[in-house]
Amino acid sequence: MSGPAQPVTAFAPATVGNVGIGFDILGHTVSAVGDKVTARRTESPGVRIASITGSPAALPLEPEKNTAGMALVSMSRALSLPFGIEIEIQKGIPLGSGLGGSAASAVAAVVAANALLDEPLDKLSLLKFAMQGEAVASGSVHVDNIAPSLFGGLVLTVGIDHPRTKQIPVPPGIRCVLVHPHMFLSTREARRILKKSIDLSDLVWQTANLAGFLSGCYSNDLDMIRDAFEDVIIEPQRSQLIPGFKAVKQAAMVNRALGCSISGAGPTVFAWCEEAYAQGIRAAMVEAFSDHNLACDHWISAIDEQGARIVDA
Ligand code: HSE
């Protein structure tokens, strides 16, 4: 049996990495935005990137230097594929925004390529290939964007060499407000500035907050989610990279957000809230950035349980 001869296009959603209190292990989808990758089989083995559209900055076409390309190189090598894969990447997620753009391209690439295989793989196998792509962009292997983009919803990942993922239930009616100020932040740089060790008291606080947040999600306890929604380790270090962060967060909180923090490595700031407060929170956050001379894109997103998918085959 041979795989499809026709090109296949996959969409992978943007994601909020860390969700404040789960550095490198927790993330959720943002269904409003995403990247697409079209993949087709070629006769000569190897991976080729035919085009990248939708990005104002030039992204590398060499597969080993590109997140989507590298994910496919690792897939092609591991499976010893007898055919080649050519891809076209359509970027929908702004570069350096903290919305998981590199992860989404890698995920869309492996999902599209998977549809070309004679025997498609399960999602956990695809996760491992996509992780190799993500490492190209950020200089380290982390899964908090890859896993939700692939599986959908709010996802916790435990382990790196043998990752286990868990979709966490999100209380009904929760919305995520996202405000992306027009500035570029490199994930590499936002990771480089982080201290290599932390105080024991911060560890205790952060652990309690992560546990409280997850238990609040499982039990629909919005008060617990609100009380636990505070990153005491990463946000204080990274917030200095985002002009006006304190004012933006305060604007969200006084307008009844459940919590507000940095999306991934930033500079996008996100807030969780009940649906009724989402518009007011968004307006207040955008105004606070504007007071710091930053124009923004903004979205209100449900935490969609659907992850990456084939959209055209
Ligand atoms: N967890 C990662 C970080 C996400 O915060 O550095 C980066 O996309």
mmCIF file of C-alpha atoms in Angstrom, residues 36-199:
data_model
loop_
_atom_site.group_PDB
_atom_site.id
_atom_site.type_symbol
_atom_site.label_atom_id
_atom_site.label_comp_id
_atom_site.label_asym_id
_atom_site.label_seq_id
_atom_site.Cartn_x
_atom_site.Cartn_y
_atom_site.Cartn_z
ATOM 1 C CA LYS A 36 -0.250 25.738 8.524
ATOM 2 C CA VAL A 37 2.104 23.342 6.779
ATOM 3 C CA THR A 38 1.468 21.627 3.459
ATOM 4 C CA ALA A 39 3.496 18.453 2.897
ATOM 5 C CA ARG A 40 3.954 16.291 -0.182
ATOM 6 C CA ARG A 41 6.002 13.217 -0.985
ATOM 7 C CA THR A 42 8.996 13.570 -3.283
ATOM 8 C CA GLU A 43 11.027 10.851 -4.957
ATOM 9 C CA SER A 44 14.444 11.785 -3.627
ATOM 10 C CA PRO A 45 14.754 11.170 0.137
ATOM 11 C CA GLY A 46 15.303 14.023 2.582
ATOM 12 C CA VAL A 47 13.433 17.136 3.636
ATOM 13 C CA ARG A 48 13.023 20.278 1.561
ATOM 14 C CA ILE A 49 11.344 23.553 2.510
ATOM 15 C CA ALA A 50 9.869 24.974 -0.705
ATOM 16 C CA SER A 51 8.502 28.211 0.770
ATOM 17 C CA ILE A 52 7.682 30.139 3.923
ATOM 18 C CA THR A 53 4.915 32.746 3.731
ATOM 19 C CA GLY A 54 3.261 35.041 6.267
ATOM 20 C CA SER A 55 6.418 36.113 8.066
ATOM 21 C CA PRO A 56 7.830 39.626 7.703
ATOM 22 C CA ALA A 57 11.293 38.330 8.706
ATOM 23 C CA ALA A 58 13.234 35.809 6.632
ATOM 24 C CA LEU A 59 13.177 32.380 8.258
ATOM 25 C CA PRO A 60 15.762 29.704 7.414
ATOM 26 C CA LEU A 61 14.979 27.395 4.513
ATOM 27 C CA GLU A 62 17.714 24.924 5.541
ATOM 28 C CA PRO A 63 15.744 22.106 7.182
ATOM 29 C CA GLU A 64 18.195 21.633 10.078
ATOM 30 C CA LYS A 65 17.871 25.305 11.030
ATOM 31 C CA ASN A 66 14.096 25.494 10.769
ATOM 32 C CA THR A 67 11.726 24.189 13.466
ATOM 33 C CA ALA A 68 9.351 22.495 11.016
ATOM 34 C CA GLY A 69 12.257 21.240 8.898
ATOM 35 C CA MET A 70 14.165 19.804 11.853
ATOM 36 C CA ALA A 71 11.080 18.020 13.175
ATOM 37 C CA LEU A 72 10.764 16.298 9.791
ATOM 38 C CA VAL A 73 14.488 15.561 9.538
ATOM 39 C CA SER A 74 14.294 13.708 12.855
ATOM 40 C CA MET A 75 11.142 11.902 11.700
ATOM 41 C CA SER A 76 12.636 10.965 8.341
ATOM 42 C CA ARG A 77 15.863 9.670 9.956
ATOM 43 C CA ALA A 78 14.121 7.711 12.709
ATOM 44 C CA LEU A 79 11.791 6.002 10.227
ATOM 45 C CA SER A 80 14.399 5.666 7.427
ATOM 46 C CA LEU A 81 11.782 6.966 5.016
ATOM 47 C CA PRO A 82 12.402 5.774 1.446
ATOM 48 C CA PHE A 83 10.829 8.943 0.012
ATOM 49 C CA GLY A 84 11.399 12.652 0.577
ATOM 50 C CA ILE A 85 9.093 15.280 2.072
ATOM 51 C CA GLU A 86 8.683 18.780 0.673
ATOM 52 C CA ILE A 87 6.827 21.384 2.720
ATOM 53 C CA GLU A 88 5.346 24.851 2.415
ATOM 54 C CA ILE A 89 4.987 26.757 5.691
ATOM 55 C CA GLN A 90 2.302 29.426 6.208
ATOM 56 C CA LYS A 91 3.023 31.413 9.355
ATOM 57 C CA GLY A 92 -0.080 32.770 11.087
ATOM 58 C CA ILE A 93 1.530 33.328 14.494
ATOM 59 C CA PRO A 94 3.641 36.475 14.904
ATOM 60 C CA LEU A 95 7.367 35.750 15.352
ATOM 61 C CA GLY A 96 8.853 36.206 18.811
ATOM 62 C CA SER A 97 5.408 36.803 20.304
ATOM 63 C CA GLY A 98 5.344 34.127 23.019
ATOM 64 C CA LEU A 99 2.426 32.379 21.325
ATOM 65 C CA GLY A 100 4.272 29.177 20.471
ATOM 66 C CA GLY A 101 4.927 29.899 16.783
ATOM 67 C CA SER A 102 7.963 27.632 16.485
ATOM 68 C CA ALA A 103 6.084 24.800 18.190
ATOM 69 C CA ALA A 104 3.025 25.230 15.950
ATOM 70 C CA SER A 105 5.120 25.033 12.769
ATOM 71 C CA ALA A 106 6.856 21.886 14.020
ATOM 72 C CA VAL A 107 3.547 20.315 15.051
ATOM 73 C CA ALA A 108 1.778 21.188 11.787
ATOM 74 C CA ALA A 109 4.739 19.706 9.876
ATOM 75 C CA VAL A 110 4.698 16.350 11.672
ATOM 76 C CA VAL A 111 0.896 16.081 11.512
ATOM 77 C CA ALA A 112 0.883 16.784 7.761
ATOM 78 C CA ALA A 113 3.809 14.423 7.110
ATOM 79 C CA ASN A 114 2.174 11.722 9.225
ATOM 80 C CA ALA A 115 -0.711 11.671 6.755
ATOM 81 C CA LEU A 116 1.805 10.801 4.015
ATOM 82 C CA LEU A 117 3.076 7.694 5.810
ATOM 83 C CA ASP A 118 1.966 4.197 4.861
ATOM 84 C CA GLU A 119 1.468 3.521 8.565
ATOM 85 C CA PRO A 120 0.708 6.750 10.443
ATOM 86 C CA LEU A 121 2.151 7.125 13.940
ATOM 87 C CA ASP A 122 0.402 7.910 17.232
ATOM 88 C CA LYS A 123 0.530 11.438 18.671
ATOM 89 C CA LEU A 124 3.119 10.602 21.330
ATOM 90 C CA SER A 125 5.591 9.611 18.592
ATOM 91 C CA LEU A 126 4.831 12.829 16.719
ATOM 92 C CA LEU A 127 5.394 14.802 19.935
ATOM 93 C CA LYS A 128 8.978 13.541 20.163
ATOM 94 C CA PHE A 129 9.792 14.572 16.583
ATOM 95 C CA ALA A 130 8.196 17.992 17.037
ATOM 96 C CA MET A 131 10.274 18.490 20.213
ATOM 97 C CA GLN A 132 13.450 18.189 18.129
ATOM 98 C CA GLY A 133 12.155 21.012 15.944
ATOM 99 C CA GLU A 134 11.302 23.247 18.907
ATOM 100 C CA ALA A 135 14.839 22.838 20.221
ATOM 101 C CA VAL A 136 16.192 24.587 17.107
ATOM 102 C CA ALA A 137 14.318 27.781 17.976
ATOM 103 C CA SER A 138 14.779 28.044 21.706
ATOM 104 C CA GLY A 139 18.049 26.184 22.272
ATOM 105 C CA SER A 140 16.418 23.697 24.647
ATOM 106 C CA VAL A 141 13.886 20.903 24.491
ATOM 107 C CA HIS A 142 10.647 21.907 26.182
ATOM 108 C CA VAL A 143 7.147 20.656 25.609
ATOM 109 C CA ASP A 144 4.726 23.186 27.047
ATOM 110 C CA ASN A 145 3.855 24.611 23.603
ATOM 111 C CA ILE A 146 4.270 21.441 21.530
ATOM 112 C CA ALA A 147 1.993 19.238 23.644
ATOM 113 C CA PRO A 148 -1.131 21.459 23.704
ATOM 114 C CA SER A 149 -0.696 22.435 20.044
ATOM 115 C CA LEU A 150 -0.688 18.723 19.162
ATOM 116 C CA PHE A 151 -3.231 17.331 21.632
ATOM 117 C CA GLY A 152 -5.462 20.394 22.237
ATOM 118 C CA GLY A 153 -6.791 21.965 25.442
ATOM 119 C CA LEU A 154 -4.864 22.570 28.659
ATOM 120 C CA VAL A 155 -2.063 20.003 28.753
ATOM 121 C CA LEU A 156 0.392 18.976 31.468
ATOM 122 C CA THR A 157 3.518 17.108 30.375
ATOM 123 C CA VAL A 158 5.678 15.068 32.718
ATOM 124 C CA GLY A 159 9.131 13.921 31.575
ATOM 125 C CA ILE A 160 11.288 14.817 28.579
ATOM 126 C CA ASP A 161 12.938 11.596 27.355
ATOM 127 C CA HIS A 162 9.707 9.652 27.827
ATOM 128 C CA PRO A 163 7.047 12.359 28.012
ATOM 129 C CA ARG A 164 3.603 11.629 29.406
ATOM 130 C CA THR A 165 0.844 14.107 28.656
ATOM 131 C CA LYS A 166 -2.450 14.760 30.418
ATOM 132 C CA GLN A 167 -5.321 16.951 29.246
ATOM 133 C CA ILE A 168 -6.564 18.910 32.251
ATOM 134 C CA PRO A 169 -10.274 19.847 32.318
ATOM 135 C CA VAL A 170 -10.957 23.588 32.130
ATOM 136 C CA PRO A 171 -14.007 24.938 33.979
ATOM 137 C CA PRO A 172 -16.820 25.873 31.575
ATOM 138 C CA GLY A 173 -17.033 29.475 30.423
ATOM 139 C CA ILE A 174 -13.347 30.277 30.976
ATOM 140 C CA ARG A 175 -11.842 32.590 28.378
ATOM 141 C CA CYS A 176 -8.233 33.563 27.737
ATOM 142 C CA VAL A 177 -7.586 37.193 26.829
ATOM 143 C CA LEU A 178 -4.344 37.673 24.880
ATOM 144 C CA VAL A 179 -2.675 40.976 24.217
ATOM 145 C CA HIS A 180 0.390 40.968 21.994
ATOM 146 C CA PRO A 181 2.380 44.217 22.059
ATOM 147 C CA HIS A 182 4.215 44.934 18.824
ATOM 148 C CA MET A 183 7.726 44.093 19.893
ATOM 149 C CA PHE A 184 9.961 41.050 19.387
ATOM 150 C CA LEU A 185 11.308 38.956 22.262
ATOM 151 C CA SER A 186 13.672 36.095 21.615
ATOM 152 C CA THR A 187 12.857 32.919 23.527
ATOM 153 C CA ARG A 188 16.571 32.152 23.748
ATOM 154 C CA GLU A 189 17.221 35.519 25.398
ATOM 155 C CA ALA A 190 14.215 35.222 27.722
ATOM 156 C CA ARG A 191 15.580 31.850 28.867
ATOM 157 C CA ARG A 192 19.178 33.066 29.127
ATOM 158 C CA ILE A 193 18.334 35.747 31.700
ATOM 159 C CA LEU A 194 16.744 33.274 34.121
ATOM 160 C CA LYS A 195 18.563 32.501 37.373
ATOM 161 C CA LYS A 196 19.865 28.934 37.543
ATOM 162 C CA SER A 197 18.799 28.398 41.154
ATOM 163 C CA ILE A 198 15.806 29.435 43.253
ATOM 164 C CA ASP A 199 15.005 29.962 46.924
#
